[in-house]
Amino acid sequence: MNILELSEQEIGRRESLQELRNMGIDPYPAAEYTTDAFSTEIISSFVDLPTEKDEEGNEVPGKATLENSRVVSIAGRMMSRRIMGKAGFMEIQDSKGRIQVYVQRDAICPDENKDLYNKVFKKLMDIGDFVGVKGYVFRTQTGEISVHAMELTMLSKSLKPLPIVKYKDGVAYDKFDDPELRYRQRYVDLVVNDGVKDTFLKRATVVRTLRRVLDEAGYTEVETPTLQSIAGGASARPFITHFNALNIPMYMRIATELYLKRLIVGGFEGVYEIGKNFRNEGMDKNHNPEFTCMELYVSYKDYNWMMSFTEKLLEEICVAVNGKPETEIDGKVISFKAPFRRLPILDAIKEKTGFDCNGKTEDEIRAFCKEKGMDVDETMGKGKLIDELFGEFCEGTFIQPTFITDYPVEMSPLTKMHRSKPGLTERFELMVNGKELANAYSELNDPIDQEERFIEQMKLADKGDDEAMVIDHDFLRALQYGMPPTSGIGIGIDRLVMLMTGNAFIQEVLFFPQMKPEAKTPQSSVDEWAEIGVAEEWVPVLRKAGFNMVQNIKDEKAQGLQQKIGDIVKKFKLDMQKPSVNDIQGWIDKVAEA
């Protein structure tokens, strides 16, 4: 990397890096550094011992009891440092929390060479460096449980300065809180912002509990293809790629459903998969095109059983994460205590709009949508129109967990017809905090009915609906071999984690959410600079002086520009002879001519 691309702090850190190497200290050692304690455990298990004061006035274990003090080996990132003559303090952040370390010169430098303290600790170590500390645990004069360092080891040199958050009287300053920076540089966000790591530890608890409950119920975790020749199992726009070895187009899966049902056909009683799905659609605070979903299929069950199972599953997850069956998000307390409300979708629409979709034709429903000012068109079939009505007037109103049930057949091409309500299906969606969390069916296992539903979907596709399903002939073949009565459900893991952790934005629960490419300052290329006579070696100097585009120098005075170049050469100690005023005038003249 060109030195001119670095900040002054970055240059200083690289100089420290080289000085460490000159001293024979490897700033990136390969050997294992053995640790035997974490910060939080050291603090929680501390037991006071008789003390005495050292020469710096700090209380340390007395000589008679030193051998009884706990000796620990810890490692982590240095987050702060205070130097006070022959002693100092630093704060170490490990994977569990933070702890103070007391560094006394003669303790870590017992012989005559004091460089480890005077040079390394005081001057060459920087905030963000990883260090190892071996020493004994004690309580300082101010009452803070700390580690008295007897050995100090450099483990990894940090070359970029961290945006350290400072607190005064409970107020945070210099916060690293710009959302774009936080999501783009999650590794920094995790280090400097309290609570971020906790969100992802809770996410791990959600997935771990989910997996435990399903495993204990006797269901088998499986893996199905991410690349699929048909984008099936849901109504969504897929990502398209190309499989070079087979020379065919492929789709990133939009759902795992159809492959999991094939396994039910093959004799598994219950299967589930926790994995990534991909839908090439919009991004907002509730949607990410790449998302994690759990799908479960259980033989000989129906959607009524699945509602009861889901209630118990989510209540258990909430207790595991929060210690109680309630969570708080957007200032609202949401209870996952079973049972949840159950409400048919057409009743929900009638409840919120006064319009009864029962018995209405597609044209009548479309006319009502237009009357309400909704943006609908002729490509939308009856099911799509009902879905739009529900989304517009109902979905956002269900804050507490609510099962919306009995969807029209046009909205549910993979769902079994309702056993007692003609034209409806045995399907539910679970709404929480105004958004869909889960989708479940009594699965359609009639191969003839399924084929007819697929054909209806293709008619919608012909009308222009780019989210309509296509016919999966192999899946139809599998159904013809016979699939037992089955209930299936899909639960969005990202939204579930949002609810359990109280986060209103999906980006907060994804380690690395999708982002637009980083905006870069426009710069003229080296070839463009060469066209006006600027040698390649001078391009970084001109950019460092603030001239990113060739035309930026047009209004400069040659002598003034030479002075700016000279200042950069001097400041960064570049072994370069600055160009003459005549040479620089030539550059300016050529820009003016152009």
Coordinates of C-alpha atoms in Angstrom, one line a residue:
M1 CA 0.0 0.0 0.0
N2 CA 1.3 3.5 -0.9
I3 CA 2.2 5.4 2.2
L4 CA 0.2 8.4 0.9
E5 CA -3.0 6.3 1.2
L6 CA -2.6 6.1 4.9
S7 CA -3.5 8.4 7.7
E8 CA -0.9 9.8 10.1
Q9 CA -2.1 7.3 12.8
E10 CA -1.8 4.4 10.4
I11 CA 1.7 5.5 9.4
G12 CA 2.7 5.8 13.1
R13 CA 1.4 2.3 13.8
R14 CA 3.4 0.8 10.9
E15 CA 6.5 2.5 12.2
S16 CA 5.8 1.0 15.6
L17 CA 5.3 -2.4 13.9
Q18 CA 8.8 -2.1 12.3
E19 CA 10.4 -1.0 15.5
L20 CA 9.0 -4.1 17.3
R21 CA 10.5 -6.2 14.6
N22 CA 13.8 -4.4 15.0
M23 CA 13.7 -5.2 18.7
G24 CA 13.3 -8.9 17.8
I25 CA 9.6 -9.0 18.8
D26 CA 7.3 -10.8 16.4
P27 CA 4.1 -8.6 16.3
Y28 CA 2.2 -11.6 14.8
P29 CA 3.5 -14.7 16.6
A30 CA 2.4 -18.1 15.4
A31 CA 2.7 -20.0 18.6
E32 CA -0.3 -20.9 20.7
Y33 CA -1.0 -18.6 23.6
T34 CA -2.7 -20.6 26.3
T35 CA -5.4 -18.9 28.3
D36 CA -7.2 -20.3 31.3
A37 CA -9.7 -17.6 32.3
F38 CA -12.1 -15.0 31.0
S39 CA -12.7 -11.4 32.3
T40 CA -16.2 -12.0 33.5
E41 CA -15.4 -15.2 35.3
I42 CA -12.3 -13.7 37.0
I43 CA -14.5 -10.8 38.3
S44 CA -17.4 -12.9 39.4
S45 CA -15.3 -15.5 41.3
F46 CA -12.9 -13.1 43.0
V47 CA -12.2 -13.6 46.7
D48 CA -10.4 -10.9 48.6
L49 CA -7.0 -11.7 50.3
P50 CA -5.0 -9.8 52.9
T51 CA -3.2 -6.9 51.1
E52 CA -0.4 -4.4 51.5
K53 CA 0.6 -1.3 49.5
D54 CA 3.3 -1.4 46.8
E55 CA 5.7 1.5 46.1
E56 CA 3.0 3.1 43.8
G57 CA 0.4 3.1 46.6
N58 CA -1.7 0.3 45.1
E59 CA -3.0 -2.5 47.3
V60 CA -1.6 -5.8 46.2
P61 CA -1.6 -9.3 47.9
G62 CA 0.9 -9.3 50.7
K63 CA 4.1 -11.3 50.4
A64 CA 2.8 -13.9 52.8
T65 CA -0.4 -14.5 50.8
L66 CA 1.0 -13.9 47.3
E67 CA 1.4 -17.7 46.8
N68 CA -2.3 -18.1 47.6
S69 CA -3.4 -15.5 45.0
R70 CA -5.1 -16.7 41.9
V71 CA -2.7 -16.6 38.9
V72 CA -4.4 -16.3 35.5
S73 CA -3.4 -16.2 31.8
I74 CA -5.7 -14.0 29.7
A75 CA -5.7 -12.5 26.2
G76 CA -7.6 -9.9 24.4
R77 CA -7.7 -6.5 22.8
M78 CA -6.3 -3.4 24.6
M79 CA -9.1 -0.9 24.7
S80 CA -7.5 1.8 26.9
R81 CA -4.2 2.7 28.6
R82 CA -3.1 5.0 31.3
I83 CA 0.6 5.6 32.0
M84 CA 1.8 6.8 35.4
G85 CA 5.6 6.8 35.6
K86 CA 6.8 3.3 36.4
A87 CA 3.4 1.8 36.3
G88 CA 0.2 2.0 34.3
F89 CA -3.2 0.5 33.6
M90 CA -4.8 -1.0 30.5
E91 CA -8.2 -2.4 29.9
I92 CA -8.4 -5.8 28.1
Q93 CA -11.5 -6.8 26.1
D94 CA -11.8 -10.6 25.6
S95 CA -14.7 -12.5 24.1
K96 CA -16.8 -12.2 27.3
G97 CA -16.2 -8.7 28.6
R98 CA -13.5 -6.4 29.9
I99 CA -11.0 -6.4 32.8
Q100 CA -8.4 -4.0 34.0
V101 CA -4.7 -4.9 34.0
Y102 CA -2.1 -3.3 36.3
V103 CA 1.3 -3.1 34.5
Q104 CA 4.2 -2.3 36.8
R105 CA 7.6 -1.8 35.2
D106 CA 9.7 -4.0 37.5
A107 CA 7.1 -6.8 37.6
I108 CA 7.2 -7.4 33.8
C109 CA 10.9 -6.4 33.5
P110 CA 12.6 -8.1 36.5
D111 CA 16.1 -7.8 35.1
E112 CA 18.0 -4.6 34.1
N113 CA 16.4 -4.4 30.6
K114 CA 13.3 -2.3 31.0
D115 CA 12.4 -2.0 27.2
L116 CA 9.3 -4.1 27.5
Y117 CA 7.8 -1.5 29.7
N118 CA 9.6 1.8 28.7
K119 CA 9.4 1.2 24.9
V120 CA 6.9 -1.6 24.1
F121 CA 4.1 -0.9 26.6
K122 CA 4.4 2.9 26.8
K123 CA 5.2 3.7 23.1
L124 CA 4.8 0.8 20.6
M125 CA 1.6 -0.7 21.8
D126 CA -1.6 0.9 20.5
I127 CA -5.3 0.8 21.3
G128 CA -6.7 -2.2 19.5
D129 CA -3.6 -4.4 19.8
F130 CA -4.1 -8.0 21.0
V131 CA -1.9 -8.8 24.0
G132 CA -1.5 -11.7 26.4
V133 CA -1.2 -11.2 30.1
K134 CA -0.1 -13.6 32.9
G135 CA -0.4 -12.5 36.5
Y136 CA -2.3 -12.6 39.7
V137 CA -5.8 -11.2 40.5
F138 CA -6.2 -8.5 43.1
R139 CA -8.3 -5.5 44.0
T140 CA -6.9 -2.0 43.4
Q141 CA -6.9 0.8 45.9
T142 CA -10.1 2.1 44.2
G143 CA -11.8 -1.2 44.6
E144 CA -11.5 -2.5 41.0
I145 CA -10.8 -6.2 40.5
S146 CA -7.7 -6.4 38.2
V147 CA -4.9 -8.6 37.0
H148 CA -1.4 -7.6 38.2
A149 CA 0.7 -8.4 35.1
M150 CA 3.9 -10.5 35.6
E151 CA 4.3 -11.3 31.9
L152 CA 3.2 -9.3 28.8
T153 CA 3.1 -10.7 25.3
M154 CA 2.3 -8.9 22.0
L155 CA -0.1 -11.2 20.1
S156 CA -1.3 -9.1 17.1
K157 CA -0.5 -5.5 16.0
S158 CA -3.5 -3.4 15.0
L159 CA -2.7 -1.1 12.0
K160 CA -5.9 0.8 11.9
P161 CA -7.2 2.9 14.9
L162 CA -10.5 1.9 16.4
P163 CA -13.3 4.5 16.7
I164 CA -13.3 4.4 20.5
V165 CA -16.5 5.5 22.2
K166 CA -15.9 7.7 25.2
Y167 CA -18.3 8.1 28.1
K168 CA -18.7 11.0 30.5
D169 CA -21.4 11.3 33.1
G170 CA -23.3 8.5 31.3
V171 CA -23.2 10.3 27.9
A172 CA -21.4 8.6 25.0
Y173 CA -19.2 10.6 22.7
D174 CA -17.5 9.8 19.4
K175 CA -20.0 7.0 18.9
F176 CA -19.6 4.6 16.0
D177 CA -23.3 4.8 15.2
D178 CA -23.7 5.5 11.5
P179 CA -25.8 2.6 10.2
E180 CA -24.0 2.2 6.9
L181 CA -20.6 2.1 8.5
R182 CA -21.8 -0.2 11.2
Y183 CA -23.3 -2.8 8.8
R184 CA -20.4 -2.5 6.3
Q185 CA -17.7 -2.8 9.0
R186 CA -19.5 -5.1 11.4
Y187 CA -16.1 -6.3 12.8
V188 CA -15.6 -2.8 14.2
D189 CA -19.2 -2.5 15.3
L190 CA -18.8 -5.7 17.4
V191 CA -15.6 -4.4 19.1
V192 CA -16.7 -0.9 20.0
N193 CA -20.5 -0.9 20.5
D194 CA -22.0 -2.4 23.6
G195 CA -24.8 -4.9 23.0
V196 CA -24.1 -5.7 19.4
K197 CA -22.4 -9.0 20.2
D198 CA -25.2 -9.8 22.7
T199 CA -27.7 -9.6 19.8
F200 CA -25.8 -12.3 17.9
L201 CA -25.3 -14.5 20.9
K202 CA -29.1 -14.4 21.4
R203 CA -29.5 -15.2 17.7
A204 CA -27.3 -18.3 18.3
T205 CA -29.6 -19.2 21.3
V206 CA -32.7 -18.9 19.1
V207 CA -31.2 -21.3 16.5
R208 CA -29.8 -23.7 19.1
T209 CA -33.1 -23.9 21.0
L210 CA -35.1 -24.3 17.8
R211 CA -32.8 -27.2 16.7
R212 CA -33.0 -28.8 20.2
V213 CA -36.8 -28.8 20.3
L214 CA -37.0 -30.3 16.8
D215 CA -34.4 -32.9 17.5
E216 CA -36.1 -33.9 20.8
A217 CA -39.4 -34.3 18.9
G218 CA -37.6 -36.9 16.8
Y219 CA -37.3 -34.9 13.5
T220 CA -34.3 -35.2 11.2
E221 CA -32.2 -32.2 10.1
V222 CA -31.3 -32.5 6.5
E223 CA -29.7 -30.4 3.7
T224 CA -31.2 -29.8 0.2
P225 CA -29.8 -28.1 -2.9
T226 CA -29.2 -24.4 -2.8
L227 CA -28.8 -24.3 -6.6
Q228 CA -32.0 -25.6 -8.3
S229 CA -33.1 -26.0 -11.8
I230 CA -36.6 -24.8 -11.0
A231 CA -37.3 -22.0 -8.5
G232 CA -40.2 -23.6 -6.7
G233 CA -41.8 -23.8 -3.3
A234 CA -42.9 -20.2 -3.0
S235 CA -44.1 -17.2 -5.0
A236 CA -41.1 -15.1 -5.5
R237 CA -38.6 -13.7 -8.0
P238 CA -35.4 -15.8 -8.1
F239 CA -31.8 -15.0 -8.5
I240 CA -30.5 -16.6 -11.8
T241 CA -27.1 -18.0 -12.4
H242 CA -25.4 -20.4 -14.8
F243 CA -24.1 -23.9 -14.2
N244 CA -21.0 -24.1 -16.4
A245 CA -20.4 -27.8 -16.0
L246 CA -23.9 -28.7 -17.2
N247 CA -24.4 -25.6 -19.4
I248 CA -27.8 -24.9 -18.0
P249 CA -29.4 -21.9 -16.2
M250 CA -29.9 -22.4 -12.4
Y251 CA -31.7 -20.6 -9.7
M252 CA -30.8 -19.8 -6.1
R253 CA -33.5 -21.5 -4.1
I254 CA -36.4 -19.4 -2.9
A255 CA -37.6 -22.2 -0.6
T256 CA -36.7 -25.7 0.6
E257 CA -40.3 -27.0 0.5
L258 CA -40.4 -29.2 -2.6
Y259 CA -37.2 -31.1 -1.8
L260 CA -38.2 -31.6 1.8
K261 CA -41.6 -33.0 0.7
R262 CA -39.7 -35.4 -1.6
L263 CA -38.0 -36.8 1.6
I264 CA -41.4 -37.3 3.2
V265 CA -42.4 -39.3 0.1
G266 CA -39.1 -41.2 0.6
G267 CA -40.2 -42.4 4.1
F268 CA -38.9 -39.8 6.6
E269 CA -41.6 -39.1 9.2
G270 CA -40.3 -35.6 10.0
V271 CA -37.6 -33.5 8.4
Y272 CA -36.4 -29.9 8.8
E273 CA -33.8 -27.6 7.4
I274 CA -32.3 -24.4 8.6
G275 CA -30.7 -22.6 5.7
K276 CA -30.4 -19.7 3.4
N277 CA -33.1 -18.7 0.8
F278 CA -32.7 -16.1 -1.8
R279 CA -35.4 -13.9 -3.3
N280 CA -34.5 -11.2 -5.8
E281 CA -36.9 -8.6 -4.4
G282 CA -36.9 -5.4 -2.4
M283 CA -34.8 -4.5 0.6
D284 CA -36.1 -2.6 3.6
K285 CA -36.0 -2.8 7.4
N286 CA -38.0 -6.1 7.3
H287 CA -36.6 -7.7 4.2
N288 CA -33.2 -8.9 3.0
P289 CA -32.9 -10.8 -0.3
E290 CA -30.7 -13.4 1.4
F291 CA -32.4 -14.7 4.5
T292 CA -32.4 -17.7 6.9
C293 CA -35.5 -19.9 7.1
M294 CA -36.4 -23.0 9.0
E295 CA -38.8 -25.4 7.2
L296 CA -40.4 -28.4 8.9
Y297 CA -42.5 -31.2 7.5
V298 CA -44.2 -33.9 9.6
S299 CA -46.1 -36.8 8.4
Y300 CA -49.7 -37.6 9.6
K301 CA -50.2 -34.1 11.0
D302 CA -52.4 -31.2 9.9
Y303 CA -52.3 -27.4 10.3
N304 CA -54.3 -27.5 13.5
W305 CA -51.5 -29.7 15.1
M306 CA -48.9 -27.4 13.6
M307 CA -50.5 -24.3 15.2
S308 CA -50.3 -26.0 18.6
F309 CA -46.7 -27.1 18.0
T310 CA -45.6 -23.6 16.9
E311 CA -47.1 -22.0 20.0
K312 CA -45.1 -24.2 22.3
L313 CA -41.9 -23.9 20.1
L314 CA -41.9 -20.1 20.1
E315 CA -42.8 -19.9 23.8
E316 CA -39.8 -22.1 24.6
I317 CA -37.5 -20.1 22.4
C318 CA -38.6 -16.8 24.0
V319 CA -37.9 -18.2 27.5
A320 CA -34.5 -19.4 26.4
V321 CA -33.5 -16.0 25.1
N322 CA -35.2 -13.7 27.5
G323 CA -35.8 -15.8 30.6
K324 CA -39.6 -15.2 30.2
P325 CA -42.3 -15.7 27.5
E326 CA -42.4 -12.0 26.8
T327 CA -40.2 -9.7 24.6
E328 CA -40.2 -6.0 24.0
I329 CA -39.9 -4.3 20.6
D330 CA -40.8 -0.8 19.4
G331 CA -42.0 0.0 22.9
K332 CA -44.5 -2.9 22.8
V333 CA -44.5 -6.0 25.0
I334 CA -45.3 -9.1 23.0
S335 CA -46.3 -12.2 24.7
F336 CA -45.5 -15.6 23.2
K337 CA -47.4 -17.4 26.0
A338 CA -49.7 -20.0 24.3
P339 CA -52.3 -20.1 23.0
F340 CA -52.4 -17.5 20.2
R341 CA -55.5 -16.0 18.6
R342 CA -56.8 -17.7 15.5
L343 CA -58.6 -15.7 12.8
P344 CA -59.6 -16.6 9.2
I345 CA -58.1 -14.2 6.6
L346 CA -61.4 -13.2 5.0
D347 CA -62.8 -12.4 8.5
A348 CA -59.8 -10.3 9.1
I349 CA -60.3 -8.3 5.9
K350 CA -64.0 -7.9 6.7
E351 CA -63.1 -6.9 10.3
K352 CA -60.8 -4.1 9.1
T353 CA -62.5 -2.9 5.9
G354 CA -66.2 -4.0 6.1
F355 CA -65.8 -5.8 2.8
D356 CA -66.7 -9.5 2.6
C357 CA -64.6 -11.3 0.0
N358 CA -66.6 -14.5 0.4
G359 CA -68.4 -15.3 -2.8
K360 CA -67.0 -12.3 -4.6
T361 CA -65.5 -12.5 -8.1
E362 CA -62.1 -11.4 -9.1
D363 CA -63.5 -8.3 -10.9
E364 CA -65.6 -7.4 -7.8
I365 CA -62.5 -7.6 -5.5
R366 CA -60.4 -5.6 -8.0
A367 CA -63.1 -2.9 -8.2
F368 CA -63.1 -2.6 -4.3
C369 CA -59.3 -2.4 -4.3
K370 CA -59.4 0.5 -6.8
E371 CA -62.2 2.1 -4.8
K372 CA -59.8 2.1 -1.9
G373 CA -57.1 3.7 -4.0
M374 CA -54.9 0.6 -4.2
D375 CA -52.4 0.1 -7.0
V376 CA -53.8 -3.1 -8.7
D377 CA -53.8 -4.2 -12.3
E378 CA -55.1 -6.9 -14.6
T379 CA -52.2 -9.2 -14.0
M380 CA -53.3 -9.8 -10.4
G381 CA -55.6 -12.8 -9.9
K382 CA -58.1 -13.2 -7.1
G383 CA -55.5 -14.6 -4.7
K384 CA -53.1 -11.8 -5.3
L385 CA -55.8 -9.2 -4.8
I386 CA -56.9 -10.7 -1.5
D387 CA -53.2 -10.8 -0.5
E388 CA -52.9 -7.1 -1.4
L389 CA -56.0 -6.2 0.6
F390 CA -54.7 -8.1 3.7
G391 CA -51.3 -6.4 3.4
E392 CA -52.8 -2.9 3.0
F393 CA -55.4 -3.0 5.8
C394 CA -54.8 -5.9 8.1
E395 CA -51.2 -7.2 8.4
G396 CA -49.7 -4.3 10.3
T397 CA -52.5 -4.3 12.9
F398 CA -51.7 -7.7 14.4
I399 CA -49.2 -7.0 17.2
Q400 CA -49.7 -10.0 19.5
P401 CA -49.1 -13.4 17.9
T402 CA -52.1 -14.2 15.7
F403 CA -52.7 -17.2 13.4
I404 CA -54.4 -15.9 10.2
T405 CA -56.0 -19.0 8.8
D406 CA -58.0 -20.5 5.9
Y407 CA -56.6 -18.7 2.8
P408 CA -58.4 -18.8 -0.5
V409 CA -57.1 -21.6 -2.9
E410 CA -55.9 -19.0 -5.4
M411 CA -53.3 -17.8 -2.8
S412 CA -52.1 -21.3 -1.8
P413 CA -51.1 -23.5 -4.7
L414 CA -49.3 -26.1 -2.5
T415 CA -52.0 -26.3 0.2
K416 CA -54.8 -28.9 0.8
M417 CA -58.4 -27.8 0.3
H418 CA -60.2 -27.0 3.5
R419 CA -62.1 -30.0 4.8
S420 CA -65.3 -28.0 5.5
K421 CA -65.0 -24.6 3.7
P422 CA -65.3 -24.7 -0.1
G423 CA -62.8 -22.5 -2.0
L424 CA -60.5 -22.2 1.1
T425 CA -57.4 -24.1 2.1
E426 CA -55.9 -25.3 5.4
R427 CA -53.2 -22.8 5.7
F428 CA -52.1 -20.3 8.3
E429 CA -49.7 -17.4 8.6
L430 CA -48.5 -16.3 12.0
M431 CA -48.5 -12.5 12.3
V432 CA -46.4 -10.8 15.1
N433 CA -45.7 -7.1 15.5
G434 CA -47.5 -6.5 12.2
K435 CA -45.4 -8.8 10.1
E436 CA -45.5 -12.4 8.9
L437 CA -43.3 -14.7 11.0
A438 CA -44.4 -18.1 9.8
N439 CA -46.4 -19.8 7.0
A440 CA -47.8 -23.3 7.3
Y441 CA -50.2 -25.7 5.5
S442 CA -51.9 -29.0 5.6
E443 CA -49.8 -30.0 2.6
L444 CA -51.5 -30.9 -0.7
N445 CA -50.7 -34.5 -1.4
D446 CA -53.2 -35.1 -4.3
P447 CA -50.9 -35.2 -7.4
I448 CA -53.8 -34.5 -9.8
D449 CA -55.0 -31.5 -7.8
Q450 CA -51.4 -30.3 -7.5
E451 CA -50.9 -30.4 -11.2
E452 CA -54.1 -28.4 -11.8
R453 CA -52.9 -25.8 -9.3
F454 CA -49.5 -25.5 -11.1
I455 CA -51.3 -25.0 -14.4
E456 CA -53.4 -22.2 -12.8
Q457 CA -50.1 -20.6 -11.6
M458 CA -48.7 -20.8 -15.1
K459 CA -51.8 -18.9 -16.4
L460 CA -50.9 -16.1 -13.9
A461 CA -47.4 -16.1 -15.2
D462 CA -48.7 -15.7 -18.7
K463 CA -50.6 -12.7 -17.6
G464 CA -47.4 -11.1 -16.3
D465 CA -47.1 -12.2 -12.7
D466 CA -43.3 -12.8 -12.4
E467 CA -43.8 -14.3 -8.9
A468 CA -46.1 -17.1 -10.0
M469 CA -44.8 -20.7 -9.6
V470 CA -43.7 -22.8 -12.5
I471 CA -44.5 -26.5 -12.9
D472 CA -42.0 -28.9 -11.2
H473 CA -42.6 -32.1 -13.1
D474 CA -40.3 -34.1 -10.9
F475 CA -42.1 -33.0 -7.8
L476 CA -45.4 -34.1 -9.4
R477 CA -43.8 -37.5 -10.2
A478 CA -42.8 -37.8 -6.5
L479 CA -46.4 -37.1 -5.4
Q480 CA -47.6 -39.8 -7.7
Y481 CA -45.7 -42.4 -5.7
G482 CA -47.7 -41.2 -2.7
M483 CA -47.1 -38.7 0.1
P484 CA -48.7 -39.3 3.5
P485 CA -50.9 -36.6 5.1
T486 CA -48.4 -34.0 6.1
S487 CA -48.2 -30.6 7.7
G488 CA -45.4 -28.2 7.0
I489 CA -44.2 -24.8 8.2
G490 CA -41.6 -22.2 7.4
I491 CA -40.4 -19.7 10.0
G492 CA -38.2 -16.7 9.1
I493 CA -35.2 -16.9 11.5
D494 CA -34.2 -13.3 10.9
R495 CA -37.6 -11.9 11.8
L496 CA -37.8 -14.3 14.8
V497 CA -34.5 -13.0 16.1
M498 CA -35.7 -9.4 15.6
L499 CA -38.6 -10.1 17.8
M500 CA -36.6 -12.0 20.5
T501 CA -33.9 -9.3 20.7
G502 CA -36.2 -6.2 20.3
N503 CA -34.6 -5.0 17.1
A504 CA -36.8 -3.1 14.6
F505 CA -34.4 -3.4 11.7
I506 CA -33.4 -6.8 10.0
Q507 CA -29.9 -5.4 9.4
E508 CA -29.3 -5.4 13.1
V509 CA -29.6 -9.2 13.3
L510 CA -27.6 -10.0 10.2
F511 CA -23.8 -10.1 10.6
F512 CA -23.2 -8.8 7.1
P513 CA -26.4 -7.5 5.5
Q514 CA -26.3 -6.7 1.7
M515 CA -25.1 -3.2 1.0
K516 CA -24.7 -1.0 -2.0
P517 CA -21.1 -0.8 -3.2
E518 CA -19.0 1.7 -1.2
A519 CA -19.1 5.2 -2.8
K520 CA -15.6 6.2 -4.0
T521 CA -14.3 9.6 -4.7
P522 CA -14.0 10.1 -8.5
Q523 CA -10.4 10.0 -9.6
S524 CA -8.7 10.5 -12.9
S525 CA -6.7 7.5 -14.0
V526 CA -2.9 7.3 -14.2
D527 CA -3.3 7.3 -18.0
E528 CA -5.3 10.5 -17.9
W529 CA -2.7 12.2 -15.8
A530 CA 0.0 10.9 -18.2
E531 CA -1.8 12.7 -21.1
I532 CA -0.9 16.1 -19.6
G533 CA 2.6 15.0 -18.8
V534 CA 2.3 13.9 -15.1
A535 CA 4.6 10.9 -14.3
E536 CA 2.9 8.0 -12.6
E537 CA 5.0 8.5 -9.4
W538 CA 3.4 12.0 -8.9
V539 CA -0.2 10.9 -9.2
P540 CA -0.5 9.7 -5.5
V541 CA 1.2 13.0 -4.4
L542 CA -1.3 15.1 -6.3
R543 CA -4.2 13.0 -4.9
K544 CA -2.9 13.4 -1.4
A545 CA -2.8 17.2 -2.0
G546 CA -6.5 17.1 -2.9
F547 CA -6.3 16.9 -6.7
N548 CA -8.3 13.8 -7.6
M549 CA -9.3 14.9 -11.1
V550 CA -7.0 16.3 -13.8
Q551 CA -9.2 19.3 -14.2
N552 CA -8.8 20.2 -10.5
I553 CA -5.4 21.8 -11.2
K554 CA -6.7 24.0 -14.0
D555 CA -7.0 27.2 -11.9
E556 CA -3.9 26.6 -9.8
K557 CA -0.8 28.7 -9.9
A558 CA 2.3 26.7 -10.9
Q559 CA 4.4 28.0 -7.9
G560 CA 1.5 27.4 -5.5
L561 CA 1.0 23.8 -6.7
Q562 CA 4.7 23.2 -6.5
Q563 CA 4.6 24.3 -2.8
K564 CA 1.7 21.9 -2.1
I565 CA 3.6 19.1 -3.7
G566 CA 6.7 20.0 -1.8
D567 CA 4.8 20.0 1.5
I568 CA 3.6 16.4 0.9
V569 CA 7.1 15.3 0.0
K570 CA 8.5 16.8 3.1
K571 CA 5.7 15.6 5.5
F572 CA 5.9 12.0 4.3
K573 CA 9.7 12.0 3.9
L574 CA 9.5 10.9 0.3
D575 CA 12.7 10.3 -1.5
M576 CA 11.6 12.4 -4.5
Q577 CA 12.7 15.6 -6.1
K578 CA 9.7 17.9 -6.6
P579 CA 9.0 18.9 -10.3
S580 CA 10.0 22.3 -11.5
V581 CA 7.6 25.2 -11.8
N582 CA 8.0 25.0 -15.6
D583 CA 7.0 21.4 -15.6
I584 CA 4.0 22.1 -13.5
Q585 CA 3.0 25.0 -15.7
G586 CA 3.1 22.6 -18.6
W587 CA 0.6 20.4 -16.9
I588 CA -1.7 23.3 -16.2
D589 CA -1.5 24.6 -19.7
K590 CA -2.4 21.2 -21.2
V591 CA -5.5 21.0 -18.9
A592 CA -6.5 24.5 -20.1
E593 CA -6.1 23.5 -23.7
A594 CA -8.3 20.4 -23.3

